[in-house]
PDB file of C-alpha atoms in Angstrom:
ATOM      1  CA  UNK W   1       0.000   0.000   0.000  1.00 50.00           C
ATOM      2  CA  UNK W   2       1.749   3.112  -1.084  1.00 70.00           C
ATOM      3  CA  UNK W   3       2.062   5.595   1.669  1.00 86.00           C
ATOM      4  CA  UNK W   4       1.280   9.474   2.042  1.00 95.00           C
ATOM      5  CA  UNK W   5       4.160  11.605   1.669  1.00 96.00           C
ATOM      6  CA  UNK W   6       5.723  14.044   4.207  1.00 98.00           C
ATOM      7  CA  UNK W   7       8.573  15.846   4.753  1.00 98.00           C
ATOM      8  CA  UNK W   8      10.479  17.980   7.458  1.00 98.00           C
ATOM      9  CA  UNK W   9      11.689  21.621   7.233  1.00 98.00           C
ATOM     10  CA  UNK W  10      13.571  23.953   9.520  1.00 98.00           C
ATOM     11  CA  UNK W  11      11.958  27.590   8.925  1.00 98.00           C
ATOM     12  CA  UNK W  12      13.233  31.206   9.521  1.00 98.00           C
ATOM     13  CA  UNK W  13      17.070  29.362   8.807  1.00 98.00           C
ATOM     14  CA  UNK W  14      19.202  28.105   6.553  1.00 96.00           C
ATOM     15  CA  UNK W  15      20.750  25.597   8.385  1.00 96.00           C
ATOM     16  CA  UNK W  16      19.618  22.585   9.527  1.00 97.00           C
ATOM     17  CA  UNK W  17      19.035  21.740  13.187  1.00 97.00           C
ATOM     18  CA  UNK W  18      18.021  25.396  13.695  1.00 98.00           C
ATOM     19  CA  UNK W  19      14.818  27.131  13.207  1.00 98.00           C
ATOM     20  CA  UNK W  20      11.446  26.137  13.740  1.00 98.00           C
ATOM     21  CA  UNK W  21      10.898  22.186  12.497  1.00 98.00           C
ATOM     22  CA  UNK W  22       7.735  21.449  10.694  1.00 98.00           C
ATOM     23  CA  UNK W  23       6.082  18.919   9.423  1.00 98.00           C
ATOM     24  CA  UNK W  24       4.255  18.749   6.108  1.00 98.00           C
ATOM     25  CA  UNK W  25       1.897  15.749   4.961  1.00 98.00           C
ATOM     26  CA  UNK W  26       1.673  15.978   1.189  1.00 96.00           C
ATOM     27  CA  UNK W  27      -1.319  13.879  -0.022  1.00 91.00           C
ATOM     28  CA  UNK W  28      -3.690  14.638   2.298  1.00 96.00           C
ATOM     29  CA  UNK W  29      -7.042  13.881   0.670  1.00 96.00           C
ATOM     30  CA  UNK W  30      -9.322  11.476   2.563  1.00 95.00           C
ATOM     31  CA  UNK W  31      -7.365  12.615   6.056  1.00 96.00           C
ATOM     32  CA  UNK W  32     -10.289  14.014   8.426  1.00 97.00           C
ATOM     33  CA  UNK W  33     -10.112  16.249  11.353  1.00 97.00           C
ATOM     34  CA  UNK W  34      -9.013  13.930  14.048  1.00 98.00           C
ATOM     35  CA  UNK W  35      -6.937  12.283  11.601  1.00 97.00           C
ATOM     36  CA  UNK W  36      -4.924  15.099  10.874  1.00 98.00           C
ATOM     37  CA  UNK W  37      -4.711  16.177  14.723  1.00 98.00           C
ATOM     38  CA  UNK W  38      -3.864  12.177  15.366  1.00 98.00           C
ATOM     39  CA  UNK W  39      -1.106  12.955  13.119  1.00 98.00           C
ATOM     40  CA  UNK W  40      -0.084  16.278  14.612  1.00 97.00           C
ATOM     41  CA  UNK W  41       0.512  14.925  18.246  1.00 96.00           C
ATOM     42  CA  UNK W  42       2.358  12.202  16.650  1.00 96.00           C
ATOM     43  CA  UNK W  43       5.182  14.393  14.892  1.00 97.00           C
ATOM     44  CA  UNK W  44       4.604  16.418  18.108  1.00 95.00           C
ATOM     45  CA  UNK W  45       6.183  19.611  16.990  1.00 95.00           C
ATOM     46  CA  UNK W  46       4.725  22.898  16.590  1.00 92.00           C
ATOM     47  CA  UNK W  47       2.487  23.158  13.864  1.00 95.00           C
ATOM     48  CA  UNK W  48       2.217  20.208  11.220  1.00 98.00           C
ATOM     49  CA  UNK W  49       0.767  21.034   7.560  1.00 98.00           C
ATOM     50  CA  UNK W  50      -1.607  18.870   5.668  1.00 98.00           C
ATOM     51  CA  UNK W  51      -1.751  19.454   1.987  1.00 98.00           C
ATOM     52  CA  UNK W  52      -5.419  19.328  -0.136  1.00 98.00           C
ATOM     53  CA  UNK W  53      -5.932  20.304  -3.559  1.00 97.00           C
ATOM     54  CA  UNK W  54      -7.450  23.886  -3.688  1.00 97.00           C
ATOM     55  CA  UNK W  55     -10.749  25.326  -3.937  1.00 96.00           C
ATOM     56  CA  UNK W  56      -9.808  27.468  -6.516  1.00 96.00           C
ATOM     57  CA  UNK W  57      -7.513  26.109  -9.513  1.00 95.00           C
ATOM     58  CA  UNK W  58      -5.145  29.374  -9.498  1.00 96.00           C
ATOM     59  CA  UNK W  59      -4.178  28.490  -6.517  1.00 97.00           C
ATOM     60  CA  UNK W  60      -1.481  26.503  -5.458  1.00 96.00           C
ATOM     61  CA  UNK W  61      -2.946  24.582  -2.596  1.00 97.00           C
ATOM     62  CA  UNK W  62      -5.194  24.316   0.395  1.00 98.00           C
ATOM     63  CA  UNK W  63      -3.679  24.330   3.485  1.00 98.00           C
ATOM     64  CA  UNK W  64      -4.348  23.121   6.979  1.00 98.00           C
ATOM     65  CA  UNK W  65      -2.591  23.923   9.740  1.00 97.00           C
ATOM     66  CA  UNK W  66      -2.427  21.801  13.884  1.00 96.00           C
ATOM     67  CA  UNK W  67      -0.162  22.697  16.672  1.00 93.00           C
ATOM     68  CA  UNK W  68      -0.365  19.273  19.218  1.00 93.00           C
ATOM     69  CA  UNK W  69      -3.700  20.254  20.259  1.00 92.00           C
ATOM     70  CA  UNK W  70      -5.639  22.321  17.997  1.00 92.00           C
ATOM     71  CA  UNK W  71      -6.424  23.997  13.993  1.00 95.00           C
ATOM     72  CA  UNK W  72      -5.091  27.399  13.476  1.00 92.00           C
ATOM     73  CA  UNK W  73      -6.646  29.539  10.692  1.00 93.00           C
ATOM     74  CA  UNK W  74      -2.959  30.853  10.203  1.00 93.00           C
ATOM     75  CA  UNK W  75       0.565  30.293  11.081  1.00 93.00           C
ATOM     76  CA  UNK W  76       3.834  32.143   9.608  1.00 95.00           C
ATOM     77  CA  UNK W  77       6.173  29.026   9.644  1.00 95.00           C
ATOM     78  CA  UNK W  78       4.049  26.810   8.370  1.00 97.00           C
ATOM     79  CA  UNK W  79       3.332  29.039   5.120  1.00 97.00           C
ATOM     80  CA  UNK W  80       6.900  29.749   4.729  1.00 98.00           C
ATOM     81  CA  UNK W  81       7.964  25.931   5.168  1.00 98.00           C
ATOM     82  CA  UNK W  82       5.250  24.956   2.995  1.00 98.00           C
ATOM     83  CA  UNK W  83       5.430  27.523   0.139  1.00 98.00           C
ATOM     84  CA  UNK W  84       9.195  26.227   0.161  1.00 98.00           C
ATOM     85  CA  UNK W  85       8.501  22.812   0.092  1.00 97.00           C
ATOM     86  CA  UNK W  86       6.372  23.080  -3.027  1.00 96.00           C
ATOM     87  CA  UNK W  87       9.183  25.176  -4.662  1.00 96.00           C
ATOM     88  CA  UNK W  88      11.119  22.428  -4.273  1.00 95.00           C
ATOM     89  CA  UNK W  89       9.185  20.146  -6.405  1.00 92.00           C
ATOM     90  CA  UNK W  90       9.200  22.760  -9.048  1.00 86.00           C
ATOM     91  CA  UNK W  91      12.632  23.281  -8.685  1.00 83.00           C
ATOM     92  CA  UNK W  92      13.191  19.455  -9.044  1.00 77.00           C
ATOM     93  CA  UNK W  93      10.696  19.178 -11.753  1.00 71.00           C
ATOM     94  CA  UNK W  94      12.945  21.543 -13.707  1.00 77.00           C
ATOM     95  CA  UNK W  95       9.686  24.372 -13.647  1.00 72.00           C
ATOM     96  CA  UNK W  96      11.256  27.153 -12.409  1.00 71.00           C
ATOM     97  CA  UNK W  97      14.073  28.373  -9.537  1.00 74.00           C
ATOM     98  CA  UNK W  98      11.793  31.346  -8.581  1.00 81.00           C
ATOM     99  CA  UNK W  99       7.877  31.016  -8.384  1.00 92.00           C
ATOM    100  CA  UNK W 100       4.645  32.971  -7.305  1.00 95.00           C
ATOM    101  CA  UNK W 101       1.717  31.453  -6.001  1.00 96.00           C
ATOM    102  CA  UNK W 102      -1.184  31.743  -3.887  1.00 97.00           C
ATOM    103  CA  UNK W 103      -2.064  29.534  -0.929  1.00 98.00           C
ATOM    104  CA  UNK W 104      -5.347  28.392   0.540  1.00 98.00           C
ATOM    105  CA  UNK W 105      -5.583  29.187   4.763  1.00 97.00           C
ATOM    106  CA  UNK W 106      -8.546  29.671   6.643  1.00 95.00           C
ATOM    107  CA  UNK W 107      -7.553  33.293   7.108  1.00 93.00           C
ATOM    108  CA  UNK W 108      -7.960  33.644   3.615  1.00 94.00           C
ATOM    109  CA  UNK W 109      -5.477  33.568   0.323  1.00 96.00           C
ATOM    110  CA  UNK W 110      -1.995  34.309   1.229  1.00 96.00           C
ATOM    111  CA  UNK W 111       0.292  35.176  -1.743  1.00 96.00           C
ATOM    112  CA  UNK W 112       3.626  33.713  -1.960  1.00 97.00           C
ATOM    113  CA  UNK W 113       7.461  34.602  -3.303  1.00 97.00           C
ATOM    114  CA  UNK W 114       9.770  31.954  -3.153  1.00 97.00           C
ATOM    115  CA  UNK W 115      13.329  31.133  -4.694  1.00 96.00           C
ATOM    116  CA  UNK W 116      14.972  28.062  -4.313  1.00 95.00           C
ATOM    117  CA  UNK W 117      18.722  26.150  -4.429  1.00 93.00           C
ATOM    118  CA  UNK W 118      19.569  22.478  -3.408  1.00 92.00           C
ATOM    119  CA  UNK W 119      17.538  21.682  -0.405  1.00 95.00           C
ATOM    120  CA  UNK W 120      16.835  25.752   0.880  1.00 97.00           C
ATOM    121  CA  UNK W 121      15.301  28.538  -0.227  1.00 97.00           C
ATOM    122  CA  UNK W 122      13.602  31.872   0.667  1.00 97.00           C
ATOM    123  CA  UNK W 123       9.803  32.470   0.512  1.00 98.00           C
ATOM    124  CA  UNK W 124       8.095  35.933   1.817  1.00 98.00           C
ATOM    125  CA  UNK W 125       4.491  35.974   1.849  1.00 97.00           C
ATOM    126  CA  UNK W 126       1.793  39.709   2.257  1.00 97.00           C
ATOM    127  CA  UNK W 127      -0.209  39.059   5.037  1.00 96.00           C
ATOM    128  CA  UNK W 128      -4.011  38.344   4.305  1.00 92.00           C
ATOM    129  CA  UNK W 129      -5.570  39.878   7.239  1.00 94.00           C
ATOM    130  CA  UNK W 130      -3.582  43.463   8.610  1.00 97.00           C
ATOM    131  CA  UNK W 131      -2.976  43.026  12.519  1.00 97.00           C
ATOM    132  CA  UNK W 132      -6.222  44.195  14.787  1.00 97.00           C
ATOM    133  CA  UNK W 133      -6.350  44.982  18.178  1.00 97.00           C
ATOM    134  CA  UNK W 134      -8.863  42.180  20.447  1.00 96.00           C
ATOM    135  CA  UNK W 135      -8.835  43.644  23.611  1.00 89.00           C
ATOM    136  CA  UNK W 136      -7.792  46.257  26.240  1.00 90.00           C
ATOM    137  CA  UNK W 137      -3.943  46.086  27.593  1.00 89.00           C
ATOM    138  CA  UNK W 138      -3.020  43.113  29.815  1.00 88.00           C
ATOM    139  CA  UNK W 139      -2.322  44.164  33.355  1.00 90.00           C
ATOM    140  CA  UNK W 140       1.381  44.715  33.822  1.00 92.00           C
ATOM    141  CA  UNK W 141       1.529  43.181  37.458  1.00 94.00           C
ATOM    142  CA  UNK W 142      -0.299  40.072  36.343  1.00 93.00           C
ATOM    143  CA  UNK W 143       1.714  39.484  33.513  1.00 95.00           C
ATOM    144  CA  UNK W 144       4.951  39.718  35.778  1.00 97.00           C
ATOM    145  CA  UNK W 145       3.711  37.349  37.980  1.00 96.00           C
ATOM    146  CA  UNK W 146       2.373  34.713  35.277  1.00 96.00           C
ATOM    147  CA  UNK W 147       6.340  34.853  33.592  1.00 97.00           C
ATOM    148  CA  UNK W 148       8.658  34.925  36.712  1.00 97.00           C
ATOM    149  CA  UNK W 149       9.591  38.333  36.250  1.00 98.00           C
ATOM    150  CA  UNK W 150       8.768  41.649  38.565  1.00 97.00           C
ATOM    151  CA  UNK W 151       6.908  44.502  36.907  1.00 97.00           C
ATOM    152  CA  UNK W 152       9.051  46.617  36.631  1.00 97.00           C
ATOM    153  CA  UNK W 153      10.606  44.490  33.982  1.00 98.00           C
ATOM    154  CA  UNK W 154       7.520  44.948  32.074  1.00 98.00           C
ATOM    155  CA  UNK W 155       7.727  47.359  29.075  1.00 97.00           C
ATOM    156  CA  UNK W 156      10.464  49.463  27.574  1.00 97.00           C
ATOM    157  CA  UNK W 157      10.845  53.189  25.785  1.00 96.00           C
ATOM    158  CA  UNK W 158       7.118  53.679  24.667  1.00 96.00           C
ATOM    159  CA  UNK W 159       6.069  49.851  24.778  1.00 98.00           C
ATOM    160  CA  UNK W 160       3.081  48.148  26.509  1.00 97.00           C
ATOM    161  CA  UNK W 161       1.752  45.259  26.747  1.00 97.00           C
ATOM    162  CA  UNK W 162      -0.902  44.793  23.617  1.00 97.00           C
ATOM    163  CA  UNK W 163      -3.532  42.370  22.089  1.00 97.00           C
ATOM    164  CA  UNK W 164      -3.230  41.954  18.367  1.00 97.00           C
ATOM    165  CA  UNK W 165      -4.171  39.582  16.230  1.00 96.00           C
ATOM    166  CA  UNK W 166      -3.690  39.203  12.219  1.00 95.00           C
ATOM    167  CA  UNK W 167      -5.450  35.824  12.093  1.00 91.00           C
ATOM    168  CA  UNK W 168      -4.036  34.379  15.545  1.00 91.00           C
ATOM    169  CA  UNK W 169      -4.548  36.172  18.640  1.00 95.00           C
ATOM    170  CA  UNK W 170      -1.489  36.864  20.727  1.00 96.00           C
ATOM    171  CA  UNK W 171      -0.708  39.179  23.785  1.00 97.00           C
ATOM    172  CA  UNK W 172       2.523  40.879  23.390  1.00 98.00           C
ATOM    173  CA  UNK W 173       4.400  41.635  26.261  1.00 98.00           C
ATOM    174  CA  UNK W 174       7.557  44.507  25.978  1.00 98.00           C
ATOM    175  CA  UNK W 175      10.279  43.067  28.687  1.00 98.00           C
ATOM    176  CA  UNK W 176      13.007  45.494  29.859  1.00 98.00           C
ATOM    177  CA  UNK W 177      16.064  43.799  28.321  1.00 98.00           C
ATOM    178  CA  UNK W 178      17.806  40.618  27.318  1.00 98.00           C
ATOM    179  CA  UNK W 179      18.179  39.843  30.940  1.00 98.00           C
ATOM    180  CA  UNK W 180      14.308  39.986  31.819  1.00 98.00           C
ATOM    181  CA  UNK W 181      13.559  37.667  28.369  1.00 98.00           C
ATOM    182  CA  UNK W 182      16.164  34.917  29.387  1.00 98.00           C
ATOM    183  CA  UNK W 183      14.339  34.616  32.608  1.00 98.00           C
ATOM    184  CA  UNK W 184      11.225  34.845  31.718  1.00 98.00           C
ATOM    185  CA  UNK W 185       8.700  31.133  32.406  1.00 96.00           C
ATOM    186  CA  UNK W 186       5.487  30.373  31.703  1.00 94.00           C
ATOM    187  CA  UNK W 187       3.412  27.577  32.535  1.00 94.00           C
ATOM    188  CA  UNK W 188      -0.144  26.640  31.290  1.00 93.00           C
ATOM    189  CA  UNK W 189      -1.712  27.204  34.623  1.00 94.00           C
ATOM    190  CA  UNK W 190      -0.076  30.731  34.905  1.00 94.00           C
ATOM    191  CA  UNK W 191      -1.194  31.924  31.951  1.00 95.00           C
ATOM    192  CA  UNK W 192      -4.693  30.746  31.724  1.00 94.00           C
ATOM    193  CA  UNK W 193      -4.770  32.062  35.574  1.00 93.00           C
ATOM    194  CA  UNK W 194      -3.522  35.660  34.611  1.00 93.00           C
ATOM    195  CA  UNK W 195      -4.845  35.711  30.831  1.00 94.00           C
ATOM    196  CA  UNK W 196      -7.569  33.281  30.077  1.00 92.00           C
ATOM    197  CA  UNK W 197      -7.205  30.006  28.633  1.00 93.00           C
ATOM    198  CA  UNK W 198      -5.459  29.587  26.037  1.00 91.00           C
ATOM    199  CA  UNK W 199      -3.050  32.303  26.141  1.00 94.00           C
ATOM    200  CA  UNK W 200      -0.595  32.799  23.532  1.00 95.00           C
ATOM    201  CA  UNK W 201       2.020  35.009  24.435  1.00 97.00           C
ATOM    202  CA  UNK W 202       4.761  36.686  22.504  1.00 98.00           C
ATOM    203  CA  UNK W 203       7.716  38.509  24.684  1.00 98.00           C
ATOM    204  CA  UNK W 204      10.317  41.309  23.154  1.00 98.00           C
ATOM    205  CA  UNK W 205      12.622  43.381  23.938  1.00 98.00           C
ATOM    206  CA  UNK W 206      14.438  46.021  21.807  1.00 98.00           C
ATOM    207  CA  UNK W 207      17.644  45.151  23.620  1.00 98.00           C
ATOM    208  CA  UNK W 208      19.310  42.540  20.663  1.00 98.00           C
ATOM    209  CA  UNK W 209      23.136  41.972  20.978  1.00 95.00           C
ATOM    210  CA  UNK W 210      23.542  42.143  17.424  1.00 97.00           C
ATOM    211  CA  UNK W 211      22.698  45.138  15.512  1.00 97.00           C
ATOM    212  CA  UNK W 212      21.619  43.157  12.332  1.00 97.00           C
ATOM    213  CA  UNK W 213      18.152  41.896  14.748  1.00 98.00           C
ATOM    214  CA  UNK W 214      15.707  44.818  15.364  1.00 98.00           C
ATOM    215  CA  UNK W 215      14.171  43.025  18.381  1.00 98.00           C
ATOM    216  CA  UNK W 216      14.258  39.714  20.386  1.00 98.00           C
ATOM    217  CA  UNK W 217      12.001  37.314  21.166  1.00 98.00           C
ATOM    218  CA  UNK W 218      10.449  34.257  22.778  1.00 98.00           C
ATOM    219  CA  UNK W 219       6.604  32.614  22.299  1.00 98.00           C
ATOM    220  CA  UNK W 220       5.069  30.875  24.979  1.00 97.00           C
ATOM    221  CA  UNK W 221       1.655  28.644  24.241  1.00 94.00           C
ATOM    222  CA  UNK W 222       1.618  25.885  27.079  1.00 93.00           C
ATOM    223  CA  UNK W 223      -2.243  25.316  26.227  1.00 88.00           C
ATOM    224  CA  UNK W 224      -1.427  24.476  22.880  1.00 85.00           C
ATOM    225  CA  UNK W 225       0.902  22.103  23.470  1.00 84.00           C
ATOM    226  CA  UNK W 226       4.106  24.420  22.708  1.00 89.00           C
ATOM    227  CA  UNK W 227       5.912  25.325  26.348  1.00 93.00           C
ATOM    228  CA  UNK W 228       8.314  27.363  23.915  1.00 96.00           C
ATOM    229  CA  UNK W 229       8.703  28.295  20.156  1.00 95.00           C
ATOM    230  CA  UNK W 230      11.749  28.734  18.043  1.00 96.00           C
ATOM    231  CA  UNK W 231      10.045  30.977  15.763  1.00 97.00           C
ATOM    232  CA  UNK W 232       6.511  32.364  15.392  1.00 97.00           C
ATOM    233  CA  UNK W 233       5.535  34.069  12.130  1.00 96.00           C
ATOM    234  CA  UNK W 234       1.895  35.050  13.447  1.00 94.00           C
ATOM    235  CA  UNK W 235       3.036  35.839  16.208  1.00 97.00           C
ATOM    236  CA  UNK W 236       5.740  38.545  14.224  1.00 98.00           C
ATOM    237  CA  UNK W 237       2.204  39.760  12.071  1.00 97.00           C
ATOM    238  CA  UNK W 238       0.635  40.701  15.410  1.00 97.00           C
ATOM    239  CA  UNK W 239       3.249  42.038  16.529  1.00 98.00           C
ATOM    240  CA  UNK W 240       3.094  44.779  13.394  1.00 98.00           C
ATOM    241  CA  UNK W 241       0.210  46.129  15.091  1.00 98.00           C
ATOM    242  CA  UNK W 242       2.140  46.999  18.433  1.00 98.00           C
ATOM    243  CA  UNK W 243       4.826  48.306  16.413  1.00 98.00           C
ATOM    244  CA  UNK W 244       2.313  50.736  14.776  1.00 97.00           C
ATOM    245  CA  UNK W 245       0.855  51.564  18.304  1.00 97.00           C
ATOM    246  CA  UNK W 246       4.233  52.374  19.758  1.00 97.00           C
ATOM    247  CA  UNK W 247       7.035  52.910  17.475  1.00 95.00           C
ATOM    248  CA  UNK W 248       7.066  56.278  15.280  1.00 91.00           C
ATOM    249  CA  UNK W 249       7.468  55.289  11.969  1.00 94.00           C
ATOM    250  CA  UNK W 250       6.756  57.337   9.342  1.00 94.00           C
ATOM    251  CA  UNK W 251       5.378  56.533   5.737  1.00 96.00           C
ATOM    252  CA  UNK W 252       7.296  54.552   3.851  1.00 98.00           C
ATOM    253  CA  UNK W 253       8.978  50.973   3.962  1.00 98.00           C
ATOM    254  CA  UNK W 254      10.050  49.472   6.974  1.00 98.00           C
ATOM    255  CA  UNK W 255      12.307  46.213   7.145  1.00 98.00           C
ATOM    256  CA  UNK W 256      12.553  44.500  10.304  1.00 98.00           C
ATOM    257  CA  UNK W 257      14.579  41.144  11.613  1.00 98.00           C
ATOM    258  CA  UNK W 258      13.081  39.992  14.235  1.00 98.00           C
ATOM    259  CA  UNK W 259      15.242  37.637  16.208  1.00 98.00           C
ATOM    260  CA  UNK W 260      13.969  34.213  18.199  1.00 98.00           C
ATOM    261  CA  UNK W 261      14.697  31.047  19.450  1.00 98.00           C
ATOM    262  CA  UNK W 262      18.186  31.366  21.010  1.00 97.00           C
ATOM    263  CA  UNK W 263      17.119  30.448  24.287  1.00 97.00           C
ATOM    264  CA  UNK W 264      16.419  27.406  22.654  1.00 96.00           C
ATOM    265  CA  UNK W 265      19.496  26.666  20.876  1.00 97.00           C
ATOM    266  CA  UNK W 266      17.444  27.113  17.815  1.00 97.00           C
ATOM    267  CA  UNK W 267      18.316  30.466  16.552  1.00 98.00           C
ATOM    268  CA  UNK W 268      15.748  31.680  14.018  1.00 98.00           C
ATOM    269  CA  UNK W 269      15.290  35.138  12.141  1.00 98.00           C
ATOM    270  CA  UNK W 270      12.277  36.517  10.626  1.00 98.00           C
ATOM    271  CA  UNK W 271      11.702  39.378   8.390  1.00 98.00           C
ATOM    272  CA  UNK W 272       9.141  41.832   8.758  1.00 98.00           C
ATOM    273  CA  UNK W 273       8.466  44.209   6.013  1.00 98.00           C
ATOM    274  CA  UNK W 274       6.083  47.585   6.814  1.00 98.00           C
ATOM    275  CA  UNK W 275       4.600  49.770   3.620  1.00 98.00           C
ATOM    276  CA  UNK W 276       3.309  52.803   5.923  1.00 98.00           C
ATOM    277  CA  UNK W 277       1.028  55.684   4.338  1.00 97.00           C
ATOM    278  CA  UNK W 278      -0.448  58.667   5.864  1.00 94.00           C
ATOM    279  CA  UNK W 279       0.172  56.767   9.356  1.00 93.00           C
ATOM    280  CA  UNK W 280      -1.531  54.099   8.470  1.00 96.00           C
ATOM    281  CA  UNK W 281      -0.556  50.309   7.602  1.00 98.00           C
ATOM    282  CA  UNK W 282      -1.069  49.645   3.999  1.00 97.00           C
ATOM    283  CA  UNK W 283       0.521  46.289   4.018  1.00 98.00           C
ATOM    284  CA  UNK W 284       3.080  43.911   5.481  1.00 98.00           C
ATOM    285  CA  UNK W 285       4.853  41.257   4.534  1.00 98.00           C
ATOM    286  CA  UNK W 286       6.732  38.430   6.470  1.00 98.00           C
ATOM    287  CA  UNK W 287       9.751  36.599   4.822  1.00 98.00           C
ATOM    288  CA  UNK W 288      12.431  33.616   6.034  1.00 98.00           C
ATOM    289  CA  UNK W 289      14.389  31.206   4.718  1.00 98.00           C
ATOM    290  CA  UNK W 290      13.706  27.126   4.950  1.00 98.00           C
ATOM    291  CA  UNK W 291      15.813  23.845   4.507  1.00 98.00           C
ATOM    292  CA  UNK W 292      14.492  20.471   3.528  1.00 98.00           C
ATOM    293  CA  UNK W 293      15.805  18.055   6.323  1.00 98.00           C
ATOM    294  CA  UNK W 294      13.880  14.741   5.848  1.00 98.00           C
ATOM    295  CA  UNK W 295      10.991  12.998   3.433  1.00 97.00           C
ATOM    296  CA  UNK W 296       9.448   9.932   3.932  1.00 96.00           C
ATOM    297  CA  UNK W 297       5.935   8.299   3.963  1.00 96.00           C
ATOM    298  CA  UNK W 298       3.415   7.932   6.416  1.00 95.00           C
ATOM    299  CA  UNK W 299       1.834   4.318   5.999  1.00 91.00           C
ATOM    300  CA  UNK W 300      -1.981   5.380   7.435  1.00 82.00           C
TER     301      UNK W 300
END
């Protein structure tokens, strides 16, 4: 019985062993729900991709994306991984080295860029859905408390705690310095205690030690099955909205690395790209490299 193909990527790196790991199932007709989640507790990384033909025939595919323990209508690692992964192919099938396409996400249609060499390449996608706010400010002192830190150590320059979401909802939490982020924890029962169950949060600071990174940061989702996360796209979409809030950029085009995952060992970089007009966000656009580490089948 011929067996449904996968493969493994590291995302938002070039080099293998670092990054963000995901999965990808190609050949995932006839896979239902709890299928697919069966699946994504079994590779037991962060998010896992399943593969469908698309609604619409311009498109390139259909897209589903489960952390351990749940969908998500959107995820930045898993579109860059993916939209990688199927340059690949084209790449292999002698189509093209550099390829446009659109991909199917509950969030909507998110366009793709992607070039490719032996094993790697580069894909930057435009977000479907612009960050919104969901909510009023976290409460500094409750947020200390819920991450090991004291509240002073919450926030930085003109940085506050905010809710965004651009298809994901996170709360994003400024921390002092390097310092604070290092020694920041979070467990399921301290978030869902100070923010509601749940809780995805996404720390920063502005303090980098390398002045190619704009910011560092870390991800916590304990309810989702991820105690930490090398590298968070959605997480860096939302967090395009709290740089509108409390950064003063003016019109034009912003690029931004955003730097995550060494407190992990799994250094990561994501860019973040701003087009700013008369104050307002016009678009953005998130971008990261991927390598192809493993394929192999799944025999379900």
């Amino acid at each position: 019985m011929p067996g449904r193909r996968y493969a493994t990527l590291d995302v938002f790196t070039d080099t293998a062993l670092a990054g963000n790991p995901l999965a990808v199932v190609l050949e995932a007709e006839g896979l239902d729900e709890a299928a697919m989640q069966a699946i994504a507790r079994e590779f037991n990384l962060s998010e896992t991709v399943f593969v469908l033909p698309p609604a619409e025939s311009r498109h390139r595919a259909r897209l589903r994306i489960f952390t351990p323990t749940q969908e998500l209508a959107f995820a930045g690692h898993p579109t860059v991984g993916t939209a990688v992964l199927l340059a690949l192919g084209d790449r292999r099938a002698e189509v093209a080295d550099a390829v446009a396409f659109g991909l199917e996400e509950q969030v909507g249609v998110v366009p793709c860029v992607v070039e490719t060499g032996e094993r790697v390449g580069r894909a930057r996608f435009r977000l479907p859905r612009l960050p919104e706010s969901w909510g009023e400010e976290p409460d500094a002192t409750r947020l200390a408390g819920a991450l090991g830190l004291l509240p002073s150590e919450i926030g930085f320059s003109r940085h506050r705690p905010s809710r965004y979401s651009a298809g994901t909802p996170f709360h994003l939490v400024p921390v002092r310095n390097l310092d604070a982020l290092g020694r920041a924890r979070a467990s399921a029962d301290s978030l869902t205690e100070a923010l509601g169950p749940g809780a995805k949060v996404f720390l920063y600071t502005g303090e980098t030690g390398d002045p190619r990174h704009s910011f560092r940061a870390r991800m916590f989702a304990p309810a989702a099955g991820i105690a930490e996360d090398p590298a968070t796209g959605g997480a860096v979409a939302a967090f395009a909205g709290a740089l509108m809030q409390h950064e003063p950029l003016g019109s034009g085009t912003h690029d931004l690395t955003i730097a995550q995952g060494f407190e992990m060992g799994r250094p990561s970089e994501i860019a973040l790209q701003l087009t700013i007009e008369d104050g307002a966000l016009r678009a953005a656009e998130i971008g990261g490299s991927a390598v192809l580490v493993s394929e192999g089948e799944l025999h379900l």
